[in-house]
PDB file of C-alpha atoms in Angstrom:
ATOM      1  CA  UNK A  23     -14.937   4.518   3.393  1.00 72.00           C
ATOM      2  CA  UNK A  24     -16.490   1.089   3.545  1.00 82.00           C
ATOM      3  CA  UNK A  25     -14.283   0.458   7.154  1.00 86.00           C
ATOM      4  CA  UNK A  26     -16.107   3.584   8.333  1.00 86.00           C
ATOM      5  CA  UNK A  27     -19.390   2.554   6.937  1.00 87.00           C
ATOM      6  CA  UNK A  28     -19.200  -0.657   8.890  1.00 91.00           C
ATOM      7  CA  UNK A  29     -18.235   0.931  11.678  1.00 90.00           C
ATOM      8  CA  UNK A  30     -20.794   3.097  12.119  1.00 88.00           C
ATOM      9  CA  UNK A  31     -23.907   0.054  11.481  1.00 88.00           C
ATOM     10  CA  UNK A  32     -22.106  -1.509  14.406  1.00 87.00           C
ATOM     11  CA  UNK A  33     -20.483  -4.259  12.316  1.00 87.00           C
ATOM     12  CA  UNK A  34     -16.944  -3.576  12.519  1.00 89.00           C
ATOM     13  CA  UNK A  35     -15.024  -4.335  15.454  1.00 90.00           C
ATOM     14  CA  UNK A  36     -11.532  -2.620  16.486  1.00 92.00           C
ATOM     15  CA  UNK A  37      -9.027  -3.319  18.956  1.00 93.00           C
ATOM     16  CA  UNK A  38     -10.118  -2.273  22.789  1.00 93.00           C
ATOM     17  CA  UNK A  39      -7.784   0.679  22.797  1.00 94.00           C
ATOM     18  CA  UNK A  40      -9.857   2.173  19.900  1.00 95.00           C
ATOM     19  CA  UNK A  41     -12.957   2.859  22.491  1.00 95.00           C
ATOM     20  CA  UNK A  42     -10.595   3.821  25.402  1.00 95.00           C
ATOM     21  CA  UNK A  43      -8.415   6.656  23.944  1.00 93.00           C
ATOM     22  CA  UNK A  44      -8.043   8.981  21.060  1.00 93.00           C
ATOM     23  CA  UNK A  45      -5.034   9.102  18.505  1.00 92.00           C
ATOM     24  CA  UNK A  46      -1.853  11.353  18.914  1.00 87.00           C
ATOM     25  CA  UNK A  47      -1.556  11.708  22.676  1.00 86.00           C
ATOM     26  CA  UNK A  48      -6.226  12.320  22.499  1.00 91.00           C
ATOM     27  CA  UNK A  49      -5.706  10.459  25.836  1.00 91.00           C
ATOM     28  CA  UNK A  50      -8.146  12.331  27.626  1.00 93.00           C
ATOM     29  CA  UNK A  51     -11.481  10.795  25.578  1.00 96.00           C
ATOM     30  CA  UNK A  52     -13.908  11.848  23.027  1.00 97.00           C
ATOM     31  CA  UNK A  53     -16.175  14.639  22.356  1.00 97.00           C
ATOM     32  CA  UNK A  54     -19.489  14.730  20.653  1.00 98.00           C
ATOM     33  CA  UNK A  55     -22.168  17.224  19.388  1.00 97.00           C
ATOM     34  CA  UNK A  56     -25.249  15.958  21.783  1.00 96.00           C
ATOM     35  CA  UNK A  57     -27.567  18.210  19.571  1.00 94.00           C
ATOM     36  CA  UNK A  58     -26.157  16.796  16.751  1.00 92.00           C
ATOM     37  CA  UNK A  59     -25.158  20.319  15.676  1.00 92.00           C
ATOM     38  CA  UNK A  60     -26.759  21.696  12.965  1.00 91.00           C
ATOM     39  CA  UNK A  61     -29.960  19.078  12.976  1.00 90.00           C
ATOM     40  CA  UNK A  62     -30.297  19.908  16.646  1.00 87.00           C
ATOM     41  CA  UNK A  63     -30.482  23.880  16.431  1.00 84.00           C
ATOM     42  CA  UNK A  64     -34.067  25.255  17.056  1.00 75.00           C
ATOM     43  CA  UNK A  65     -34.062  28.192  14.285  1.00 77.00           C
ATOM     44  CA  UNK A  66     -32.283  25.670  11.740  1.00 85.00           C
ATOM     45  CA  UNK A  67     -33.676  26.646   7.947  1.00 88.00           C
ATOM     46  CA  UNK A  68     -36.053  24.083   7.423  1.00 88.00           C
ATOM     47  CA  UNK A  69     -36.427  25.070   3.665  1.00 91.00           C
ATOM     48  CA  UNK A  70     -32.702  23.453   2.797  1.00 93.00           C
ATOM     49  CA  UNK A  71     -33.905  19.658   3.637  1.00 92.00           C
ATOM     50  CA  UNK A  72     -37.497  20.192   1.681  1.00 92.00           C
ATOM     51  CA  UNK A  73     -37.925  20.268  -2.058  1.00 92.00           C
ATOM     52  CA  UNK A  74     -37.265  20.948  -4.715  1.00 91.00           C
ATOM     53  CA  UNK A  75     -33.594  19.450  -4.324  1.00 91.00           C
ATOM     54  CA  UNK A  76     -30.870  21.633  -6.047  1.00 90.00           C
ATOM     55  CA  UNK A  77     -27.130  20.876  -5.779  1.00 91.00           C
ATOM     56  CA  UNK A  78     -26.790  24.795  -4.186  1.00 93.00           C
ATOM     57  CA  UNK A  79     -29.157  23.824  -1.314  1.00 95.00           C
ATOM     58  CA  UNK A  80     -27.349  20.695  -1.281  1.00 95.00           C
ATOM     59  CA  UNK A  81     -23.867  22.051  -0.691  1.00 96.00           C
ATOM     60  CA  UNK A  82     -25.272  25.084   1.436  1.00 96.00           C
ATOM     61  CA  UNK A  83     -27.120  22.205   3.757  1.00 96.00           C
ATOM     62  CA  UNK A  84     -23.822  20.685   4.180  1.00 97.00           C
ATOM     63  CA  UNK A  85     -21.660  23.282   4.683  1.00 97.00           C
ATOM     64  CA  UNK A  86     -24.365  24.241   7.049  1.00 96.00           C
ATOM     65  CA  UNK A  87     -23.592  21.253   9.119  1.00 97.00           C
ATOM     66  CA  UNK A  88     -19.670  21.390   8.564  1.00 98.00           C
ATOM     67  CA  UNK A  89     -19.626  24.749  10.570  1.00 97.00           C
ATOM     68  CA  UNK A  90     -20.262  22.743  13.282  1.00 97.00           C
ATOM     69  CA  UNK A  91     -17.952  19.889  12.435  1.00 98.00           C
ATOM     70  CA  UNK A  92     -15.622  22.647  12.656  1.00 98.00           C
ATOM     71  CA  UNK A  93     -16.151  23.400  16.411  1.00 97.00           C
ATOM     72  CA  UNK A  94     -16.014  20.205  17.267  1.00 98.00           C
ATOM     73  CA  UNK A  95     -12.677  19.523  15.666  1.00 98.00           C
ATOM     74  CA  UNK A  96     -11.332  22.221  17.236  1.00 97.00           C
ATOM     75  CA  UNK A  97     -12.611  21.821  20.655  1.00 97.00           C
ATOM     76  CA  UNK A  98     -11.408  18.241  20.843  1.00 97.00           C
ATOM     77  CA  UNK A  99      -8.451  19.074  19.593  1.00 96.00           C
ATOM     78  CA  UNK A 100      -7.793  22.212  22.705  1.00 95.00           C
ATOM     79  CA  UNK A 101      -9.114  19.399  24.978  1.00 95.00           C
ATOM     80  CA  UNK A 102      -7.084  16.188  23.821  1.00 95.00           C
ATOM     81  CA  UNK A 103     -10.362  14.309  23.014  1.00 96.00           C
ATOM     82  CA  UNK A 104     -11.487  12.291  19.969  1.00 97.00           C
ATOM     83  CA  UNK A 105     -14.226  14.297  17.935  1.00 98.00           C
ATOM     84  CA  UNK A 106     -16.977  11.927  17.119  1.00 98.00           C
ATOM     85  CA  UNK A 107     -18.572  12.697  13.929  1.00 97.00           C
ATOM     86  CA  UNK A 108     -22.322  14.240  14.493  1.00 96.00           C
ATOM     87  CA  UNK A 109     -25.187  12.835  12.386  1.00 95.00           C
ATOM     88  CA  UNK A 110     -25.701  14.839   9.235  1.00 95.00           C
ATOM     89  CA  UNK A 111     -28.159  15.482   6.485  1.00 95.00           C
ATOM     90  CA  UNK A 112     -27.069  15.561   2.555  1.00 96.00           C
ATOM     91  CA  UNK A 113     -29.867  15.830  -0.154  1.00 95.00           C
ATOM     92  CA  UNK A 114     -27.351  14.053  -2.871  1.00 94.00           C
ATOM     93  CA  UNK A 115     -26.135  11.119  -2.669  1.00 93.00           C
ATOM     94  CA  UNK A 116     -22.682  10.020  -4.523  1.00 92.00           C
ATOM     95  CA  UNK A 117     -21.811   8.627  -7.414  1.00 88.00           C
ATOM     96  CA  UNK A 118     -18.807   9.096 -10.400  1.00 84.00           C
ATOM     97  CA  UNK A 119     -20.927   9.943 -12.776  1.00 81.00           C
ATOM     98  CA  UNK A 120     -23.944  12.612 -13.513  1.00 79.00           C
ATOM     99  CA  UNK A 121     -27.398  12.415 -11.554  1.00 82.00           C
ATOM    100  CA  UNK A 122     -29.835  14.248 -10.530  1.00 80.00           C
ATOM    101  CA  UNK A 123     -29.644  13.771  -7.011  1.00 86.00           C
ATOM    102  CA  UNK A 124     -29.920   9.903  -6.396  1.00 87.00           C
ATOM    103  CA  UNK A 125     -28.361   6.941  -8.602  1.00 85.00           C
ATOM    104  CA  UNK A 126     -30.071   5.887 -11.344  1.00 82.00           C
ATOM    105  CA  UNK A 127     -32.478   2.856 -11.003  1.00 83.00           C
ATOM    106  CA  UNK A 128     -31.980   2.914  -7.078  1.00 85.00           C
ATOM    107  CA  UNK A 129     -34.308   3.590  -3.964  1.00 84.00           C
ATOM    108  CA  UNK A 130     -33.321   6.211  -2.194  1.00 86.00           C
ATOM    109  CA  UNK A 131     -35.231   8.460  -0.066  1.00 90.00           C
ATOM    110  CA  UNK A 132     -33.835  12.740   0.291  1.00 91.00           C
ATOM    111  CA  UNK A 133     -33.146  14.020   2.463  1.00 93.00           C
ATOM    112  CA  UNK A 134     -30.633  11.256   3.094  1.00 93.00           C
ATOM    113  CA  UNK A 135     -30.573  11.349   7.271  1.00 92.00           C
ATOM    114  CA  UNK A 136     -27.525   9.269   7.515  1.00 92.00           C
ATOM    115  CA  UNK A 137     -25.235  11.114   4.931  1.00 94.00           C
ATOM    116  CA  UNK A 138     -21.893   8.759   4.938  1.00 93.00           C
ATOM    117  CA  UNK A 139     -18.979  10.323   6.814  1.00 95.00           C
ATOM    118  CA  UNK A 140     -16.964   9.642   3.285  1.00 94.00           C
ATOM    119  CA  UNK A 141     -19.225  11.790   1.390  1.00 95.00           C
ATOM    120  CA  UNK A 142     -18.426  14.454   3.310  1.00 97.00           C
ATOM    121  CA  UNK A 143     -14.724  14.307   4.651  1.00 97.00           C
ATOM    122  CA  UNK A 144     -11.452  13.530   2.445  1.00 97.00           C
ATOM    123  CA  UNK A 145     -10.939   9.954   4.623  1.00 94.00           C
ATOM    124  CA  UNK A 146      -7.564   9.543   2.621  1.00 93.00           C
ATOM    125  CA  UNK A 147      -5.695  13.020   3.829  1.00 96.00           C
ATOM    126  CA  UNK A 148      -7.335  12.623   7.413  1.00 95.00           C
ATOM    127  CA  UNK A 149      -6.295   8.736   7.471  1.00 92.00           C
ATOM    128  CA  UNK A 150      -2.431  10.506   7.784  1.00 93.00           C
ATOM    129  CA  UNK A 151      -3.953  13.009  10.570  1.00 94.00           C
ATOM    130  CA  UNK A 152      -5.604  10.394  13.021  1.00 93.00           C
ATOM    131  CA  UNK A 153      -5.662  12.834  14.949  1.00 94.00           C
ATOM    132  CA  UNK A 154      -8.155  15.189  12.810  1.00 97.00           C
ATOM    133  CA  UNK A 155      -9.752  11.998  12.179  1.00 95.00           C
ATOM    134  CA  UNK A 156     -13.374  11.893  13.491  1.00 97.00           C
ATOM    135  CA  UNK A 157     -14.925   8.589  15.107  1.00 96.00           C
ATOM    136  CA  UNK A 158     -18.275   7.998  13.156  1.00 95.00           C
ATOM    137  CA  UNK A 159     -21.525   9.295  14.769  1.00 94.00           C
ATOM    138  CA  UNK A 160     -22.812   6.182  16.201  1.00 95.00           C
ATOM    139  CA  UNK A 161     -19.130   5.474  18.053  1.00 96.00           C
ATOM    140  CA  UNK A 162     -20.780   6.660  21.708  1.00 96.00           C
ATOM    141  CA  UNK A 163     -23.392   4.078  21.428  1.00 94.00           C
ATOM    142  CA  UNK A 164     -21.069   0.741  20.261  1.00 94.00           C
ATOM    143  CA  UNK A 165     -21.295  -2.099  22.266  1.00 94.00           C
ATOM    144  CA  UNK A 166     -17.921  -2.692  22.900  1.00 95.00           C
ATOM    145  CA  UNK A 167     -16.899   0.551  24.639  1.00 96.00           C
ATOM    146  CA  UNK A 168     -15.636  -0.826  28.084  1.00 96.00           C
ATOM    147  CA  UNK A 169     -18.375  -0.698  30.791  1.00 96.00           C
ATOM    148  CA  UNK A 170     -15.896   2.100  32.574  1.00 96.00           C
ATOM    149  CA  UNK A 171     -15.678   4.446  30.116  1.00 96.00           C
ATOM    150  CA  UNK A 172     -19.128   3.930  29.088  1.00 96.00           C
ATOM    151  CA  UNK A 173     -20.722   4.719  32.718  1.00 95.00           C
ATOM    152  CA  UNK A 174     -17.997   7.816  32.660  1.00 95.00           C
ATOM    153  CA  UNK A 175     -20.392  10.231  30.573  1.00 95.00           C
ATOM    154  CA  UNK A 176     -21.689  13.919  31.077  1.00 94.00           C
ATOM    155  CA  UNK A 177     -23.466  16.380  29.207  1.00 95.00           C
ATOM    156  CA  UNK A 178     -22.858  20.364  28.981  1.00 94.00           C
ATOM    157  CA  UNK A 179     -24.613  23.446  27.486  1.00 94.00           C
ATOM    158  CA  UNK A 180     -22.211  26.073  26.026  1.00 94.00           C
ATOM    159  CA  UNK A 181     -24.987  28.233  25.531  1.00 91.00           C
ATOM    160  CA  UNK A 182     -23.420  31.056  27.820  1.00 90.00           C
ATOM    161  CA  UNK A 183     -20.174  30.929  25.861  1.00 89.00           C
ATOM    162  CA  UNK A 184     -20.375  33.168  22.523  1.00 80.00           C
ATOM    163  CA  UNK A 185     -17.844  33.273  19.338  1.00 71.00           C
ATOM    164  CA  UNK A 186     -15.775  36.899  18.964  1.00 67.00           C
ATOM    165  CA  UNK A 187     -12.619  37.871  16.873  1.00 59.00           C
ATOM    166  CA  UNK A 188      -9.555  38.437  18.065  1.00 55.00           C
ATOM    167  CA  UNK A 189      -8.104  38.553  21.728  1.00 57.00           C
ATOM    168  CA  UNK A 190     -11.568  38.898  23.201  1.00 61.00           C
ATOM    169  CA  UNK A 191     -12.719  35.716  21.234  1.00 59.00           C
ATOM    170  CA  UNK A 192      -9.423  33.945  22.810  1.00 67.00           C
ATOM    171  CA  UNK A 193     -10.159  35.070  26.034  1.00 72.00           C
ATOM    172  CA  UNK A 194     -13.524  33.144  25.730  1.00 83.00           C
ATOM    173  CA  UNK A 195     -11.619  30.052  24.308  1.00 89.00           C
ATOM    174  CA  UNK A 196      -9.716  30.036  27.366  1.00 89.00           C
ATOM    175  CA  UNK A 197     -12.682  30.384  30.116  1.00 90.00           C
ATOM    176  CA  UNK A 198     -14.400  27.472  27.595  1.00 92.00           C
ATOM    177  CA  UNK A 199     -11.566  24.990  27.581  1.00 92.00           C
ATOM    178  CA  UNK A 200     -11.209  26.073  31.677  1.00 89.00           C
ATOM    179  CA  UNK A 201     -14.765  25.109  32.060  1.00 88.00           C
ATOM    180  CA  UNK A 202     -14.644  21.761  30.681  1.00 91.00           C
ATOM    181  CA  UNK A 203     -10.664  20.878  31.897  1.00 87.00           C
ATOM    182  CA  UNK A 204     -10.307  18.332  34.932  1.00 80.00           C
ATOM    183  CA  UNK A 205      -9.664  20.344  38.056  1.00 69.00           C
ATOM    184  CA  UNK A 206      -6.849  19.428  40.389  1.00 59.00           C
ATOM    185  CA  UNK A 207      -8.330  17.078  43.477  1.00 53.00           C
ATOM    186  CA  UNK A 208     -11.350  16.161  40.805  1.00 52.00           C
ATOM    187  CA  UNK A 209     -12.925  18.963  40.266  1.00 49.00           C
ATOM    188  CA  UNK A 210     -15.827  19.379  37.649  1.00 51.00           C
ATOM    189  CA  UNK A 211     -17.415  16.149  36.875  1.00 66.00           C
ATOM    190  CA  UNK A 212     -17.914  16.713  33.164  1.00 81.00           C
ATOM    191  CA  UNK A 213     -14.376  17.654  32.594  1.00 86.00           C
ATOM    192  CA  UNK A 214     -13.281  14.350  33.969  1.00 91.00           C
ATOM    193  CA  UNK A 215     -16.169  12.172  31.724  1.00 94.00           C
ATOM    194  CA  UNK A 216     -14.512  10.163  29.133  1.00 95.00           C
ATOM    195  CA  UNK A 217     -17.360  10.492  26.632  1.00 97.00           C
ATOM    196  CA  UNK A 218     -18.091  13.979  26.902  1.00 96.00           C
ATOM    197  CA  UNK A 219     -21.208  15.599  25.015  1.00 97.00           C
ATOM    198  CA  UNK A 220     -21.657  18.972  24.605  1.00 96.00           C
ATOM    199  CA  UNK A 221     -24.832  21.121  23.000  1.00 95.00           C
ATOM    200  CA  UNK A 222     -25.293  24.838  21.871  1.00 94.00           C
ATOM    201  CA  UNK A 223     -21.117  24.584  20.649  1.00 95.00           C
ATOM    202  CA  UNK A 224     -20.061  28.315  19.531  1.00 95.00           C
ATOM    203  CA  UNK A 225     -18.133  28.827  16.388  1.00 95.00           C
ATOM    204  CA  UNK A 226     -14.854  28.161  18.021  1.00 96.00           C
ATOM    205  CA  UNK A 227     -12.894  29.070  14.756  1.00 96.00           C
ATOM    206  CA  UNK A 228     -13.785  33.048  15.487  1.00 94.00           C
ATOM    207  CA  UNK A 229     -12.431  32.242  18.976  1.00 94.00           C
ATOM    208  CA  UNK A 230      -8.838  31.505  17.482  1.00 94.00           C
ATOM    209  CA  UNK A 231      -6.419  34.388  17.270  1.00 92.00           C
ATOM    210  CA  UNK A 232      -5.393  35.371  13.854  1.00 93.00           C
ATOM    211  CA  UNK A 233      -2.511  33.204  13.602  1.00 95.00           C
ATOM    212  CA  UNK A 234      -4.425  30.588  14.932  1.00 95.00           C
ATOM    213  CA  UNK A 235      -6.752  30.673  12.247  1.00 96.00           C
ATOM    214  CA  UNK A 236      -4.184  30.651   9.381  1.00 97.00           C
ATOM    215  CA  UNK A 237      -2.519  27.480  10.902  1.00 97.00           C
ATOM    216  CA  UNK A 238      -5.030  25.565  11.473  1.00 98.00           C
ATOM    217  CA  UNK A 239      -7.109  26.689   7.708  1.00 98.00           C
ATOM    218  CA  UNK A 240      -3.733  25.665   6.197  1.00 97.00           C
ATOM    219  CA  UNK A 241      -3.798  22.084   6.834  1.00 95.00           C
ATOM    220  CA  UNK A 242      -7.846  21.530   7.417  1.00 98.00           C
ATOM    221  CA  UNK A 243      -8.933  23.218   4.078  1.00 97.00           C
ATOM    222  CA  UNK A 244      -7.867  19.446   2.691  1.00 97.00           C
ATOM    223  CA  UNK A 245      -9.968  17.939   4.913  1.00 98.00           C
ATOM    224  CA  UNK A 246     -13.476  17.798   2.812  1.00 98.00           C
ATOM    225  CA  UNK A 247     -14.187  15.699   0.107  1.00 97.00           C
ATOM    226  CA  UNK A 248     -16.520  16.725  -2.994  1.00 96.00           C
ATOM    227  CA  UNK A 249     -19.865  16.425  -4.390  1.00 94.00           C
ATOM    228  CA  UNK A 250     -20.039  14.416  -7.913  1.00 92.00           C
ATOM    229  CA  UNK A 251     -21.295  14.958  -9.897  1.00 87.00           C
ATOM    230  CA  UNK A 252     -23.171  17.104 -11.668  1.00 84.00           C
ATOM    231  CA  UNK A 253     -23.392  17.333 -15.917  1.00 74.00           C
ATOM    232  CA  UNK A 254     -20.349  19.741 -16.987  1.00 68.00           C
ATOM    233  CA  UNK A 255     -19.566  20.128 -20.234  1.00 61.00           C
ATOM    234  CA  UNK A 256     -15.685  19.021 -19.600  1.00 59.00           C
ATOM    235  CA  UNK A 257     -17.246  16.023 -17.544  1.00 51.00           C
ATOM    236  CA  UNK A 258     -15.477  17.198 -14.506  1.00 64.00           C
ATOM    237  CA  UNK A 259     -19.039  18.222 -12.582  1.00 81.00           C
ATOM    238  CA  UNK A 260     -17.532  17.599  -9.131  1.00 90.00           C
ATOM    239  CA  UNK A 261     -17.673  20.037  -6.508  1.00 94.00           C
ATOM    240  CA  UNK A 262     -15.541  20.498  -3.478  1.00 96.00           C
ATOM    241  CA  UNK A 263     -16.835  21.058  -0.081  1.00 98.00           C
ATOM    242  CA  UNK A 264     -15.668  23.614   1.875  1.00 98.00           C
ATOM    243  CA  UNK A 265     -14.553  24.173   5.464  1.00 98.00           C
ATOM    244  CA  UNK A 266     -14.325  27.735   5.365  1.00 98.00           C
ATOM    245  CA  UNK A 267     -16.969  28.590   2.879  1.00 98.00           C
ATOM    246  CA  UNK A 268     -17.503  31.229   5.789  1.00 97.00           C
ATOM    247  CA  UNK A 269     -14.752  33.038   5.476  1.00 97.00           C
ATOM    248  CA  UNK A 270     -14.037  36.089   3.619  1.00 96.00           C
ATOM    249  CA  UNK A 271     -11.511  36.201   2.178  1.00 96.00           C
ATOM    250  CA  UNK A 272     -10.234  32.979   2.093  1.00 97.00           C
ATOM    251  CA  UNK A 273      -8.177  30.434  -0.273  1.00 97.00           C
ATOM    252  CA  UNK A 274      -9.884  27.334  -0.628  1.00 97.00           C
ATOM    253  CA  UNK A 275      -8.038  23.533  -1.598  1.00 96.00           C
ATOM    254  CA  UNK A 276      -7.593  24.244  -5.516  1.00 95.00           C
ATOM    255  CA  UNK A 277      -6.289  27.426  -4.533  1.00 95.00           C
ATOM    256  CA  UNK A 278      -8.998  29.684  -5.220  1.00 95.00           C
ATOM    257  CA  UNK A 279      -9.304  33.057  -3.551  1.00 96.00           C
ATOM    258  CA  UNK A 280     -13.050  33.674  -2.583  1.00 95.00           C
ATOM    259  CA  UNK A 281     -13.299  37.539  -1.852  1.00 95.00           C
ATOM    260  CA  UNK A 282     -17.230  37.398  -1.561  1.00 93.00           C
ATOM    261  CA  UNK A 283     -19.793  34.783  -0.715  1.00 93.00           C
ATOM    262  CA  UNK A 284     -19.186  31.581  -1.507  1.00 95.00           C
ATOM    263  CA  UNK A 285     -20.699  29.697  -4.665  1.00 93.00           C
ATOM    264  CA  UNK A 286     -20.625  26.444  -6.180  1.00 92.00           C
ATOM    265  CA  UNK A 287     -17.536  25.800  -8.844  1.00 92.00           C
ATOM    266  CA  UNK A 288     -16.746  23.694 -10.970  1.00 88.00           C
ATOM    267  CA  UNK A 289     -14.107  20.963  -9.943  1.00 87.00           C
ATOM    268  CA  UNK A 290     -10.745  22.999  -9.633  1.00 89.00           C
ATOM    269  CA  UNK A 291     -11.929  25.809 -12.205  1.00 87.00           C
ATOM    270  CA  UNK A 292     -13.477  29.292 -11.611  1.00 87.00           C
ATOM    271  CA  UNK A 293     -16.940  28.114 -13.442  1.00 83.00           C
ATOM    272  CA  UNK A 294     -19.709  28.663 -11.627  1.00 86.00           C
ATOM    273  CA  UNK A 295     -22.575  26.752 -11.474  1.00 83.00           C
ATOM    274  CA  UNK A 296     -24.557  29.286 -12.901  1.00 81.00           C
ATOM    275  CA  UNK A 297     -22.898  29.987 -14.720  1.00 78.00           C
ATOM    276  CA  UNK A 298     -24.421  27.162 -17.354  1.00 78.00           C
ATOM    277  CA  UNK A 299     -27.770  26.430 -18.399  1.00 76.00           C
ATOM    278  CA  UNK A 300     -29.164  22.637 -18.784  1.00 71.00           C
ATOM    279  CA  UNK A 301     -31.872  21.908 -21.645  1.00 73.00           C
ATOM    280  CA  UNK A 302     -32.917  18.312 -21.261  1.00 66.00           C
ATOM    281  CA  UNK A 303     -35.132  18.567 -24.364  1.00 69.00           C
ATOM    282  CA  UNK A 304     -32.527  18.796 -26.747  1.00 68.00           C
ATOM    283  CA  UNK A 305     -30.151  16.542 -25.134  1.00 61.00           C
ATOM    284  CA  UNK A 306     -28.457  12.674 -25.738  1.00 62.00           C
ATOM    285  CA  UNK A 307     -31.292  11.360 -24.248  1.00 58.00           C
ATOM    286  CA  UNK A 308     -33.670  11.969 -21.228  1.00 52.00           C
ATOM    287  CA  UNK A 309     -30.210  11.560 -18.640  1.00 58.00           C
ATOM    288  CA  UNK A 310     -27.988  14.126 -20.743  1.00 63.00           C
ATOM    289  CA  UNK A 311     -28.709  17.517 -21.275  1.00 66.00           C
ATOM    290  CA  UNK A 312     -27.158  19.946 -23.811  1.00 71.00           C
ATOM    291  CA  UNK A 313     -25.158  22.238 -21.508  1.00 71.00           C
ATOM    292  CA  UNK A 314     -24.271  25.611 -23.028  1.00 73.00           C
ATOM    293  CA  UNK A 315     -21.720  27.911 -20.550  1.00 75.00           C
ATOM    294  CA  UNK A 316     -21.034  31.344 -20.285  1.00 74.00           C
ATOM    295  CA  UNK A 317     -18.495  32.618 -17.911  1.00 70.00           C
ATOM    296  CA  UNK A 318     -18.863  35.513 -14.946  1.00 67.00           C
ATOM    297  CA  UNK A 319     -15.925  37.747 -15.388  1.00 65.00           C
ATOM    298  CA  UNK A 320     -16.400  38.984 -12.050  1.00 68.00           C
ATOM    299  CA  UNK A 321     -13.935  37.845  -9.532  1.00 68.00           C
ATOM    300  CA  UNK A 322     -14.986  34.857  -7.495  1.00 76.00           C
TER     301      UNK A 322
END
């Protein structure tokens, strides 16, 4: 976390072959979100970075923002390229222990507009998957990318490519990944740019077959980290991110089997969030409520 942090202020330095090439064969560059995703998307919900802050706008902004993380991944991935890491927005910062949005005592503004890559990804689990691994958001602009990779750049709209299920979705996967491939004899001057940046990215996770999907959910659902932490009354008020909170039915990292929309759990349990009220009156003292908990017997 703190090598990626440095990194992305510019203050970390890695060999030359780290701005050249990706990991695991990624030979043929990097890709990044121009748009920055989410923050770039014109009908975005402005009400999830304006108060009040709650920890379910919190997680909702993020997995917001992760959707398109997602794309990115998997685009990079069909195109051997590096995913850079778009900018992204958190409302909470983190900390191993309870708060109520920022740490106690410090000066923080929300919405945070440079949310750490390691409050949002699992570093450790992707630091085995280099590949999966994304460069942080700021990577495209470092100074000591080469001067012939950094002149090789292009831009592309994907606006006229749209996500679908199934073998019509793949079919669109295809004529994407054709679109932005290097052409025999040169060919299309974007698919040969070794910084490539792309805006308007569909959900390329619909685009995957079936199989597809299952694969690739298998091994990514460990690829988010967790928000911590709320109060809890079995101080475990961590919650995990999720890269399929979109997907119904799904099983997330703890194992859980979502069969509706997504909500907020506690740690590896089947709390919800709701599922507990917080009176601050008749707490410890002003930073400790009394937390009483009920439990939804409906299935999550």
């Amino acid at each position: 976390g703190k090598r990626v942090r440095l990194r992305s202020l510019g203050l970390w330095h890695d060999e030359s072959d780290y701005y050249v090439r990706g990991e695991g064969g990624r030979d043929a560059g990097f890709l990044y979100l121009a748009d920055d995703g989410w923050l770039g998307k014109r009908e975005r919900d402005e009400g999830l970075i304006t108060p009040p802050y709650t920890i379910e706008k919190h997680m909702r902004l993020v997995h917001e923002q992760l959707l398109y993380v997602r794309s990115g991944m998997l685009l990079a991935h069909a195109l051997r390229r590096q995913f850079v890491m778009p900018r992204m927005y958190c409302l909470y910062d983190k900390w191993w222990a309870e708060h109520n949005g920022t740490i106690p005592a410090s000066v923080m503004d929300q919405p945070i507009k440079d949310c750490p890559m390691d409050h949002i990804l699992d570093l450790q689990v992707l630091n085995s998957k280099q590949q999966w691994l994304p460069r942080q958001h700021t990577f495209v602009h470092h100074e000591d990318i080469p001067a012939d990779v950094n002149k090789s750049r292009a831009t592309v709209s994907l606006s006229a490519f749209t996500a679908a299920d199934g073998a019509n979705g793949r079919s669109h996967l295809g004529a994407l990944i054709e679109e932005l491939t290097p052409k025999q004899g040169g060919g299309l001057v974007a698919g040969s740019a070794r910084i490539l940046g792309v805006t308007d990215i569909p959900d390329v996770f619909r685009m995957l077959s079936a199989d597809e999907q299952s694969s690739f959910m298998a091994q990514a659902k460990h690829f988010t980290s967790l928000m911590c932490c709320t109060w809890s009354p079995r101080l475990n008020g961590h919650i995990f991110y999720d890269l399929f909170w979109d997907v119904i039915p799904h099983t997330d990292s703890n194992g859980r089997t979502f069969t509706r929309e997504w909500v907020p759990l506690y740690a590896s349990t089947k709390q919800r969030l709701t599922d507990c009220a917080y009176d601050f009156s008749r707490g410890r003292d002003a930073s400790h409520p009394k937390i009483q908990c009920g439990l939804d017997p409906r299935p999550i």
